PDB file of C-alpha atoms and ligand atoms in Angstrom:
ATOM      1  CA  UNK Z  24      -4.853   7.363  13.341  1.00 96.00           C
ATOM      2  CA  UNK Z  25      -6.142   4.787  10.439  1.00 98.00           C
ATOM      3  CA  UNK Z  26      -4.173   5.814   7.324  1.00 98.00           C
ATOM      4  CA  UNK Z  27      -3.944   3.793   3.616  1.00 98.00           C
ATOM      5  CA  UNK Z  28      -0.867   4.351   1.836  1.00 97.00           C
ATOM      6  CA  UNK Z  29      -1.678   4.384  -2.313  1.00 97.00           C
ATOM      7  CA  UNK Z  30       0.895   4.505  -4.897  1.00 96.00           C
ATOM      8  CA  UNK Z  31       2.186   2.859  -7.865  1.00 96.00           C
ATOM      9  CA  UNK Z  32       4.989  -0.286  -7.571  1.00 94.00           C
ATOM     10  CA  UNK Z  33       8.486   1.427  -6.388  1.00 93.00           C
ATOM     11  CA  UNK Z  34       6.476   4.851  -5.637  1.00 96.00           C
ATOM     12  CA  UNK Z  35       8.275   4.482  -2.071  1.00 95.00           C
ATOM     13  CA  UNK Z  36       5.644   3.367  -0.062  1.00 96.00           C
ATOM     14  CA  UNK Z  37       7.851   1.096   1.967  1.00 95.00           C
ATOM     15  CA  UNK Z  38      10.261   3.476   2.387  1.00 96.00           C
ATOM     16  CA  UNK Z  39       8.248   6.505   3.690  1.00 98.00           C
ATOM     17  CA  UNK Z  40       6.175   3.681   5.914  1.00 98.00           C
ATOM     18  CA  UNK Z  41       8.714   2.923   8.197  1.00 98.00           C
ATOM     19  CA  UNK Z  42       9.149   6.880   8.764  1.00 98.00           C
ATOM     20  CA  UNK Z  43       5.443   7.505   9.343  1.00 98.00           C
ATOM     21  CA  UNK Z  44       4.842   4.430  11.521  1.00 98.00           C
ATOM     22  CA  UNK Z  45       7.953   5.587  13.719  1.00 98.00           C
ATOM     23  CA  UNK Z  46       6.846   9.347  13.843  1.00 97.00           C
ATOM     24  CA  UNK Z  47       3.544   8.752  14.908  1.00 97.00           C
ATOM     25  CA  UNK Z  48       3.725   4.973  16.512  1.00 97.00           C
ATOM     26  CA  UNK Z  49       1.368   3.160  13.943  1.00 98.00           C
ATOM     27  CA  UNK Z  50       1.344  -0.652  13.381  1.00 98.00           C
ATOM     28  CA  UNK Z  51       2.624  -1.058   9.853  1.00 98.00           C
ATOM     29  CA  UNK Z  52       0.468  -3.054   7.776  1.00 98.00           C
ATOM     30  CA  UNK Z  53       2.257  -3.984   4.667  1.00 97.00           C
ATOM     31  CA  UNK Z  54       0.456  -6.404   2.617  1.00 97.00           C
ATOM     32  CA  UNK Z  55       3.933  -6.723   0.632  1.00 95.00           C
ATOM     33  CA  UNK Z  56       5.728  -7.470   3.318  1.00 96.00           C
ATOM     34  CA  UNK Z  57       3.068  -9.844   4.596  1.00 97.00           C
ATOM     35  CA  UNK Z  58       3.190 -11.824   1.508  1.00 97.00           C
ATOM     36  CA  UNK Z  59       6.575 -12.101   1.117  1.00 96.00           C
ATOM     37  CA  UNK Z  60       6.865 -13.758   4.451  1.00 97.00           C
ATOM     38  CA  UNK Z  61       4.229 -16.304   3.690  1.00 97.00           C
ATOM     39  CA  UNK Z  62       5.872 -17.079   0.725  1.00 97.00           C
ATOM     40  CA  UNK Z  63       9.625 -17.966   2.623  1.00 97.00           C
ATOM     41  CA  UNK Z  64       7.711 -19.683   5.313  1.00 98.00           C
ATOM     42  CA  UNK Z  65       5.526 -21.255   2.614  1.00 97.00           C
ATOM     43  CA  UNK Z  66       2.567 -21.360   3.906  1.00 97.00           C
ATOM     44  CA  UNK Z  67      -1.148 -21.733   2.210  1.00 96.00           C
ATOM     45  CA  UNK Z  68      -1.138 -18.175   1.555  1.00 97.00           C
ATOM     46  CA  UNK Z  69       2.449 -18.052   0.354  1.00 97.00           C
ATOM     47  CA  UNK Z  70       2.026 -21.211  -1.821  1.00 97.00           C
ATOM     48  CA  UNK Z  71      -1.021 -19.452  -3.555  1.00 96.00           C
ATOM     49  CA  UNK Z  72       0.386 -15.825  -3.956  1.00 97.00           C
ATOM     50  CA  UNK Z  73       4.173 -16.941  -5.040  1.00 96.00           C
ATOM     51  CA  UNK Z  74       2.909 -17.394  -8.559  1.00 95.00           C
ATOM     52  CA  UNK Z  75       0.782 -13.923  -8.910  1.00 97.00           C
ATOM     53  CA  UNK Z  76       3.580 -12.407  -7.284  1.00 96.00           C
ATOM     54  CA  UNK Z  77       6.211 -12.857  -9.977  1.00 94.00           C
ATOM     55  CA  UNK Z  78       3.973 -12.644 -12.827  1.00 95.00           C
ATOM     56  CA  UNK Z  79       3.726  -9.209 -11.777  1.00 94.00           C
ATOM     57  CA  UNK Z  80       0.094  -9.907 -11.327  1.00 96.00           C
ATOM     58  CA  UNK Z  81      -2.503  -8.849  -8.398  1.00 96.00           C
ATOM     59  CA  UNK Z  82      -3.039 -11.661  -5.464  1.00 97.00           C
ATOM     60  CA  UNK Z  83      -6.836 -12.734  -5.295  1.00 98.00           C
ATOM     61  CA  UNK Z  84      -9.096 -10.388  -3.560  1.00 98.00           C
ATOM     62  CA  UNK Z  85     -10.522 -12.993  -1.151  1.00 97.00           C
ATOM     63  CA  UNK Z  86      -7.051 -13.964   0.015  1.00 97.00           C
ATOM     64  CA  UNK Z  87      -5.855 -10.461   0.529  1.00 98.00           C
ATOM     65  CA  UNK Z  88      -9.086  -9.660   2.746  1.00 97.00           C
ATOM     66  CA  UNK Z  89      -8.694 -12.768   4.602  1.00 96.00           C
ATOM     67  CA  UNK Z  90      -5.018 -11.174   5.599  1.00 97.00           C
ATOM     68  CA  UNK Z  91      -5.993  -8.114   6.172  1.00 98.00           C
ATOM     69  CA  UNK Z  92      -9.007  -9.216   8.064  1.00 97.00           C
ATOM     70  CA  UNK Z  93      -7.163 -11.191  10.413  1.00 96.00           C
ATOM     71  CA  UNK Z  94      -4.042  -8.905  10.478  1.00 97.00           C
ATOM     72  CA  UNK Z  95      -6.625  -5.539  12.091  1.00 97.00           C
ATOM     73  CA  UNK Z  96      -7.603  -8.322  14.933  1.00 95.00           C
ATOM     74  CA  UNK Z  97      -4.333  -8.154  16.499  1.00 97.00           C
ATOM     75  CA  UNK Z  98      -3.930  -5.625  19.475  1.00 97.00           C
ATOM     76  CA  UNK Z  99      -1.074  -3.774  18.173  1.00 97.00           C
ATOM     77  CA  UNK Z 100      -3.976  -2.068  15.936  1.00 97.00           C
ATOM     78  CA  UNK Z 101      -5.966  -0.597  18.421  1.00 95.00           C
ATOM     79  CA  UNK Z 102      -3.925   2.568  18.496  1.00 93.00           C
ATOM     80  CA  UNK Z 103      -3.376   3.017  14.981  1.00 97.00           C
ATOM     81  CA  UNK Z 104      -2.012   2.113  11.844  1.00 98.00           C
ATOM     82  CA  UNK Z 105      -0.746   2.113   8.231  1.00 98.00           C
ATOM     83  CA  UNK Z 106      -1.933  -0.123   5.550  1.00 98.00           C
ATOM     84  CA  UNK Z 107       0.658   0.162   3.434  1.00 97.00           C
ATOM     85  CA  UNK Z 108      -0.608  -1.653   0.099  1.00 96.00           C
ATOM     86  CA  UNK Z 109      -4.226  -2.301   0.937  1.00 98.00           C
ATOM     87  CA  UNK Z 110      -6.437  -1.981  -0.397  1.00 98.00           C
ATOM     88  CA  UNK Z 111      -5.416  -1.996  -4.528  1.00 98.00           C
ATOM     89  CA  UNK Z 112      -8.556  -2.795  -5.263  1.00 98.00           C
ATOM     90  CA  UNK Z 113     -12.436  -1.348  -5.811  1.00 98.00           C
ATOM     91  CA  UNK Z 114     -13.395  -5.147  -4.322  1.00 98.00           C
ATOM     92  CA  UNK Z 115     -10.686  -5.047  -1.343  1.00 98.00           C
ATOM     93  CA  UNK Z 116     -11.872  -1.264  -0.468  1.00 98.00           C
ATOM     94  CA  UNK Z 117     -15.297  -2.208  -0.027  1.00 98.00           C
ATOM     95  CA  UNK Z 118     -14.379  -5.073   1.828  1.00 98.00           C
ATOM     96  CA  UNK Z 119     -12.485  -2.705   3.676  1.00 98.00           C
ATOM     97  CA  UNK Z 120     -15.079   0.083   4.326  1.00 97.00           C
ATOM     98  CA  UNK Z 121     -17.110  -3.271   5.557  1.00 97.00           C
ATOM     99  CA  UNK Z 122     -14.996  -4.620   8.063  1.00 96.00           C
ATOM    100  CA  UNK Z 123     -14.039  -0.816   9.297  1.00 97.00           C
ATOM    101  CA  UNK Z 124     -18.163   0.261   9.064  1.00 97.00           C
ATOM    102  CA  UNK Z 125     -18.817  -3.276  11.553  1.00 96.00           C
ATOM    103  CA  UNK Z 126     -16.235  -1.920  13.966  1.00 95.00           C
ATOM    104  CA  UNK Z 127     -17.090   1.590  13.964  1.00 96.00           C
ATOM    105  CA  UNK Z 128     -13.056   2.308  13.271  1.00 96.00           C
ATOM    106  CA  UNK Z 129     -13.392   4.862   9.689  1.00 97.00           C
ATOM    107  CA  UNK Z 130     -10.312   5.292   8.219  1.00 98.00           C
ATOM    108  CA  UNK Z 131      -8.873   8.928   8.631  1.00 97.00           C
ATOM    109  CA  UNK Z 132      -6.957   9.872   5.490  1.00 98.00           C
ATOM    110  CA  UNK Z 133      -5.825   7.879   2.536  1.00 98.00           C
ATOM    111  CA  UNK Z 134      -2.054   9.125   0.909  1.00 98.00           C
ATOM    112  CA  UNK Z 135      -1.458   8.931  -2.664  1.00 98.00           C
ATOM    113  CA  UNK Z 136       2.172   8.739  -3.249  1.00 98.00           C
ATOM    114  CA  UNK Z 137       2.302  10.102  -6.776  1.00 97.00           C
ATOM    115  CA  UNK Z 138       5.663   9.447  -8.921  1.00 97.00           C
ATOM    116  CA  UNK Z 139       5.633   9.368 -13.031  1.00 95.00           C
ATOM    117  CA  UNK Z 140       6.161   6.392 -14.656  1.00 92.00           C
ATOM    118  CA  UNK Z 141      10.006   6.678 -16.100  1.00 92.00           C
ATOM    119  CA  UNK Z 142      11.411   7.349 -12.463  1.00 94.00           C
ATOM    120  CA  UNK Z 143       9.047   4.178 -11.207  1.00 94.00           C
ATOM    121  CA  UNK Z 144      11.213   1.875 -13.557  1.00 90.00           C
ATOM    122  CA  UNK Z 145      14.166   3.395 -12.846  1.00 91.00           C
ATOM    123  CA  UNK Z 146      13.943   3.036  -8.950  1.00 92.00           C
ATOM    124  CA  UNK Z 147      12.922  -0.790  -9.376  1.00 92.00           C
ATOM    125  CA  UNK Z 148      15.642  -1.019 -12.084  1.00 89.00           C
ATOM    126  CA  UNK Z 149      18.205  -0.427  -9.125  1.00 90.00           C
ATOM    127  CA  UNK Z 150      16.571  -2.673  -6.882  1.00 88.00           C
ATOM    128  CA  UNK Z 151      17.056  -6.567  -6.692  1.00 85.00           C
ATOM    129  CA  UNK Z 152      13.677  -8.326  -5.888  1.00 88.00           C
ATOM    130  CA  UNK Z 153      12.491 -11.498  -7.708  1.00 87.00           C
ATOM    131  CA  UNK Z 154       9.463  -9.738  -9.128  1.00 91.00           C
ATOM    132  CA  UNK Z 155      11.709  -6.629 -10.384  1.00 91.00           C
ATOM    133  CA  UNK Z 156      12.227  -7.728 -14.246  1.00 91.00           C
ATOM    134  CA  UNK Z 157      11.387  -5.610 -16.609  1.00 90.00           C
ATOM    135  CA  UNK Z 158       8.761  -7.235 -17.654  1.00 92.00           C
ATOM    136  CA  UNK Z 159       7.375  -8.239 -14.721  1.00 93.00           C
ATOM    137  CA  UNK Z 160       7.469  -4.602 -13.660  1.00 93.00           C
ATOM    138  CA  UNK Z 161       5.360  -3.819 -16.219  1.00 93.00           C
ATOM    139  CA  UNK Z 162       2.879  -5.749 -15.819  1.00 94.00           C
ATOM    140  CA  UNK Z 163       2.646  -4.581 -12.318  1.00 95.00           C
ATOM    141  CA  UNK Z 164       2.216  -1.106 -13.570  1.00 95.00           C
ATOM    142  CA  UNK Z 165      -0.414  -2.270 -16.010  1.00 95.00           C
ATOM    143  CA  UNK Z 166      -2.282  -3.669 -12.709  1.00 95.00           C
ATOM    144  CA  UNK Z 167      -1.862  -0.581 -11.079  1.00 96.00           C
ATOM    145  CA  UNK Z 168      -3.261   1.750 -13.879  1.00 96.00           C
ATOM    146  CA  UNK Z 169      -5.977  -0.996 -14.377  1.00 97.00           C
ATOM    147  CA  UNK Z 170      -6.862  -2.149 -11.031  1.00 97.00           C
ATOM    148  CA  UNK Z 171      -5.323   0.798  -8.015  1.00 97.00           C
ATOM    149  CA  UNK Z 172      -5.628   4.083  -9.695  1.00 96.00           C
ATOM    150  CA  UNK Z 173      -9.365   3.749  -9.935  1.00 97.00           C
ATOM    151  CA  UNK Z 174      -9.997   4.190  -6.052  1.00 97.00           C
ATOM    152  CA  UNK Z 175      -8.512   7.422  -6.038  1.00 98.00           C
ATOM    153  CA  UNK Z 176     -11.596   8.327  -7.292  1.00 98.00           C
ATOM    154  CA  UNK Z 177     -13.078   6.287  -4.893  1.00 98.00           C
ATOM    155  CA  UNK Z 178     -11.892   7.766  -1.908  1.00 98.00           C
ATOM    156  CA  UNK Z 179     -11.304  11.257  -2.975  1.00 98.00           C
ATOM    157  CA  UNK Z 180     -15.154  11.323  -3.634  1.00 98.00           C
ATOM    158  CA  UNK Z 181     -15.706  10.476   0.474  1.00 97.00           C
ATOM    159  CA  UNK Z 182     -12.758  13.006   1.251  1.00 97.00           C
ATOM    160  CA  UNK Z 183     -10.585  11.824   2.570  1.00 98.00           C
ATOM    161  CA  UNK Z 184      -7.352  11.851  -0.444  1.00 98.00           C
ATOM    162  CA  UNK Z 185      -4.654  13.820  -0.212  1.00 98.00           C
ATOM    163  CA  UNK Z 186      -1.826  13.493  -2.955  1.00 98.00           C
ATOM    164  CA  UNK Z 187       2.354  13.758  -1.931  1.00 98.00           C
ATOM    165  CA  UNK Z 188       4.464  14.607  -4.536  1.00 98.00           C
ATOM    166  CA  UNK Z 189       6.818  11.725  -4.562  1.00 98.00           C
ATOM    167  CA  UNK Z 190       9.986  13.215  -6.308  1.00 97.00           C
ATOM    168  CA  UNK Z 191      12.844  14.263  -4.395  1.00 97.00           C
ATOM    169  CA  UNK Z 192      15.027  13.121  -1.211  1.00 98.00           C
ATOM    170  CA  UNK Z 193      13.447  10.551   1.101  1.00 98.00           C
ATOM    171  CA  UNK Z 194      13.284  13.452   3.808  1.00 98.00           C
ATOM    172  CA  UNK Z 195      11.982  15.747   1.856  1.00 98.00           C
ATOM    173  CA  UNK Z 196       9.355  13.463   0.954  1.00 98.00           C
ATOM    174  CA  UNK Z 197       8.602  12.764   4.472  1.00 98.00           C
ATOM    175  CA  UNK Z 198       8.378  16.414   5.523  1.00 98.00           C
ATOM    176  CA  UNK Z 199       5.399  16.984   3.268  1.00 98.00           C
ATOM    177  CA  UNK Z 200       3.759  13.781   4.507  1.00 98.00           C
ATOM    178  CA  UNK Z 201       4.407  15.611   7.813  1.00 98.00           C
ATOM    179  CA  UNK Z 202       2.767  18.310   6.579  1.00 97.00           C
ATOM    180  CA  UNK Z 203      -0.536  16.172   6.129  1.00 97.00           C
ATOM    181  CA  UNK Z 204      -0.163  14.209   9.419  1.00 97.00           C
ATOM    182  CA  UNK Z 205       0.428  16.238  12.063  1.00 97.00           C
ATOM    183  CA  UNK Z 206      -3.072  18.019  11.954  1.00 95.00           C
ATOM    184  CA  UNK Z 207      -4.308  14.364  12.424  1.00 93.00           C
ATOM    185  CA  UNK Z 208      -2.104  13.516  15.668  1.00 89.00           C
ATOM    186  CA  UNK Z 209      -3.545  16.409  17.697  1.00 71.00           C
TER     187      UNK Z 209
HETATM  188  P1  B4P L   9       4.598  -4.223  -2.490  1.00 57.93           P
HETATM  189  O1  B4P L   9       5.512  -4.833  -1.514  1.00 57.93           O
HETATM  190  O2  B4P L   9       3.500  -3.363  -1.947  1.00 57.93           O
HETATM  191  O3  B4P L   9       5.637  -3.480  -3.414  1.00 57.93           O
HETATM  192  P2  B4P L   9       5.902  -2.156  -4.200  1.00 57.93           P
HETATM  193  O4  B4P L   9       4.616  -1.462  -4.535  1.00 57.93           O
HETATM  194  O5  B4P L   9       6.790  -2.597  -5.297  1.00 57.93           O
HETATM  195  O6  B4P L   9       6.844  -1.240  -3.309  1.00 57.93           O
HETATM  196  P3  B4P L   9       6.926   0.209  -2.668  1.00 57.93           P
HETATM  197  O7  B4P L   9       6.091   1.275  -3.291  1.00 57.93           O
HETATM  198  O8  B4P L   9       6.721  -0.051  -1.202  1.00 57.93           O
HETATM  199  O9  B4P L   9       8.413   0.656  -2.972  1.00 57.93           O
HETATM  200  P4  B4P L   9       9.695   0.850  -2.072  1.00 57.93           P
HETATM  201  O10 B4P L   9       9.517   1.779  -0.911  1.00 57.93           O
HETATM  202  O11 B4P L   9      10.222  -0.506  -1.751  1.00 57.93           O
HETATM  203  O12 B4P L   9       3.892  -5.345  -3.436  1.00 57.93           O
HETATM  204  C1  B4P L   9       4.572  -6.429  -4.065  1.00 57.93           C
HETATM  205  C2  B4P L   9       3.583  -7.437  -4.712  1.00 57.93           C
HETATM  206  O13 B4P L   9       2.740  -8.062  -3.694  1.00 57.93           O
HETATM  207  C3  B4P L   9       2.556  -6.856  -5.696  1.00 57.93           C
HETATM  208  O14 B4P L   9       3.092  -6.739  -7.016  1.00 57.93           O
HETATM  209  C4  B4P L   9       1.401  -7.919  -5.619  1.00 57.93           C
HETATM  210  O15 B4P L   9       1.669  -9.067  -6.405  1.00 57.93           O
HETATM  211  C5  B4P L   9       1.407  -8.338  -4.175  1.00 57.93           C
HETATM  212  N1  B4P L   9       0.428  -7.566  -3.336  1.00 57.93           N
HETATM  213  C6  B4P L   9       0.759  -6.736  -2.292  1.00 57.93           C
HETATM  214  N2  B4P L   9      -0.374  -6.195  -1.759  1.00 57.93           N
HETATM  215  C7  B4P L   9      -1.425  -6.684  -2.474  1.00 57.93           C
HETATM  216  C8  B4P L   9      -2.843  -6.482  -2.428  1.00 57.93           C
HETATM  217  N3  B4P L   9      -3.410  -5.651  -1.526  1.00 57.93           N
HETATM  218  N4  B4P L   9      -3.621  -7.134  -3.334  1.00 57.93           N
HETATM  219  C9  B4P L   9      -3.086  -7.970  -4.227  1.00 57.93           C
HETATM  220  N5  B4P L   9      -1.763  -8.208  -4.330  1.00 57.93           N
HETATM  221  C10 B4P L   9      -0.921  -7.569  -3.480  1.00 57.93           C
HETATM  222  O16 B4P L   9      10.685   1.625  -3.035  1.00 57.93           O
HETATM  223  C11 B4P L   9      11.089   1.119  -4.286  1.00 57.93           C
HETATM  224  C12 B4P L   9      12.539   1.534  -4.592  1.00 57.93           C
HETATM  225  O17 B4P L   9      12.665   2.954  -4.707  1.00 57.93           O
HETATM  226  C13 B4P L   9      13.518   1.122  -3.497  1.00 57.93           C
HETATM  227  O18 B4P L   9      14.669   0.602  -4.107  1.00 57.93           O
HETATM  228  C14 B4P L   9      13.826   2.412  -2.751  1.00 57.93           C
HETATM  229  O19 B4P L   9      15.124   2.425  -2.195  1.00 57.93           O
HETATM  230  C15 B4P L   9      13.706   3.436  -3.861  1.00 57.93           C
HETATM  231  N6  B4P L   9      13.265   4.748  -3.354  1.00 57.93           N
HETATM  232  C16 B4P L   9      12.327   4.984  -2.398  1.00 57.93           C
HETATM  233  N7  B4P L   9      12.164   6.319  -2.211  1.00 57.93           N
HETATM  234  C17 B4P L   9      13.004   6.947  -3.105  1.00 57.93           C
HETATM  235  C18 B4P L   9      13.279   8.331  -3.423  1.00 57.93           C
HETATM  236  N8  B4P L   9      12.666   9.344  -2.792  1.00 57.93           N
HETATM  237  N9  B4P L   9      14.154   8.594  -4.415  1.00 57.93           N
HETATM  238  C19 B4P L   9      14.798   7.580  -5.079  1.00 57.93           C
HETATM  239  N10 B4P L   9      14.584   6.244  -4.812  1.00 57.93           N
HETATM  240  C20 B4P L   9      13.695   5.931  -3.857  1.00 57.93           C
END
């Protein structure tokens, strides 16, 4: 199963992730995550995205495909996985669709985590992360509304979008990602 997990900053992505990778043994691909590592281990990658990351601002597209590129090589792929934060762009999702159409791998579904905006700042109000200011959250939702949101319409034209309703428990949450999956797993 090849799923991409879309949603706005603090939708609970990460959090239903771990639940869906576990259920139905996916690599997790968290470009988050991924980032956040380079940055404490400081490499190139880390050096460059540390300062887009707490302006609240989008990493550059060529970096992000570069990571993502070499990230699908590795064998724990091959049976499946979750990009979790990938693409959040029109330019990463074509990359995507490019790399994907060269290895004859399509992607099956592609979840849209959907929470409003006042519940958004109020989970990432409670949380502790560097780039989880105020301000700095809203610029993130700015790059969201700007730069993510437009690829719903991207993939929902090629059918393969589903929405989740992301209000509610965490298990409740997962249930109707269930819902959406388990056709998929056979
Ligand atoms: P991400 O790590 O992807 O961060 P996120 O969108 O903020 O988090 P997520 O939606 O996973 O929320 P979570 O489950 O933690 O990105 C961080 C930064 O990296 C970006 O701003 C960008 O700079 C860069 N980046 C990453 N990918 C990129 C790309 N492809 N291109 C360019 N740049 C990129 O949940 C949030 C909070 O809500 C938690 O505290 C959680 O406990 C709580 N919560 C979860 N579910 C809940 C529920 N049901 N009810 C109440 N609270 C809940």
């Amino acid at each position: 199963m090849r799923i991409v997990f879309i949603g706005p900053p603090g939708a609970g992505k990460g959090t239903q992730a771990e639940r869906i990778v576990a259920a139905y043994r996916l690599a997790h691909l968290s470009t988050g995550d991924m980032l956040r590592a380079a940055v404490l281990a400081k490499t190139d990658v880390g050096l460059q995205a540390q300062e887009y990351m707490s302006a609240g601002q989008l990493v550059p597209d060529p970096i992000m495909v570069d990571v993502v590129h070499q990230r699908l090589q590795q064998a724990d792929c091959r049976q499946g996985y979750l990009l979790d934060g990938f693409p959040r762009t029109l330019a990463q999702a074509e990359a995507l669709d490019r790399l994907l159409a060269a290895a004859r791998t399509p992607l099956d579904r592609v979840l849209e985590l959907h929470v409003p905006e006042e519940e958004l700042f109020r989970r990432l109000a409670g949380r502790a992360r560097a780039d989880d200011q105020p301000e700095v959250i809203r610029q993130r939702l700015v790059a969201y509304r700007r730069q993510t949101e437009p690829l719903l319409e991207y993939y929902a034209k090629r059918g393969l979008l589903q929405s989740v309703d992301g209000l509610g428990a965490v298990d409740e949450i997962f249930e109707r990602i269930r819902s959406l999956l388990d056709p998929l797993a056979g």
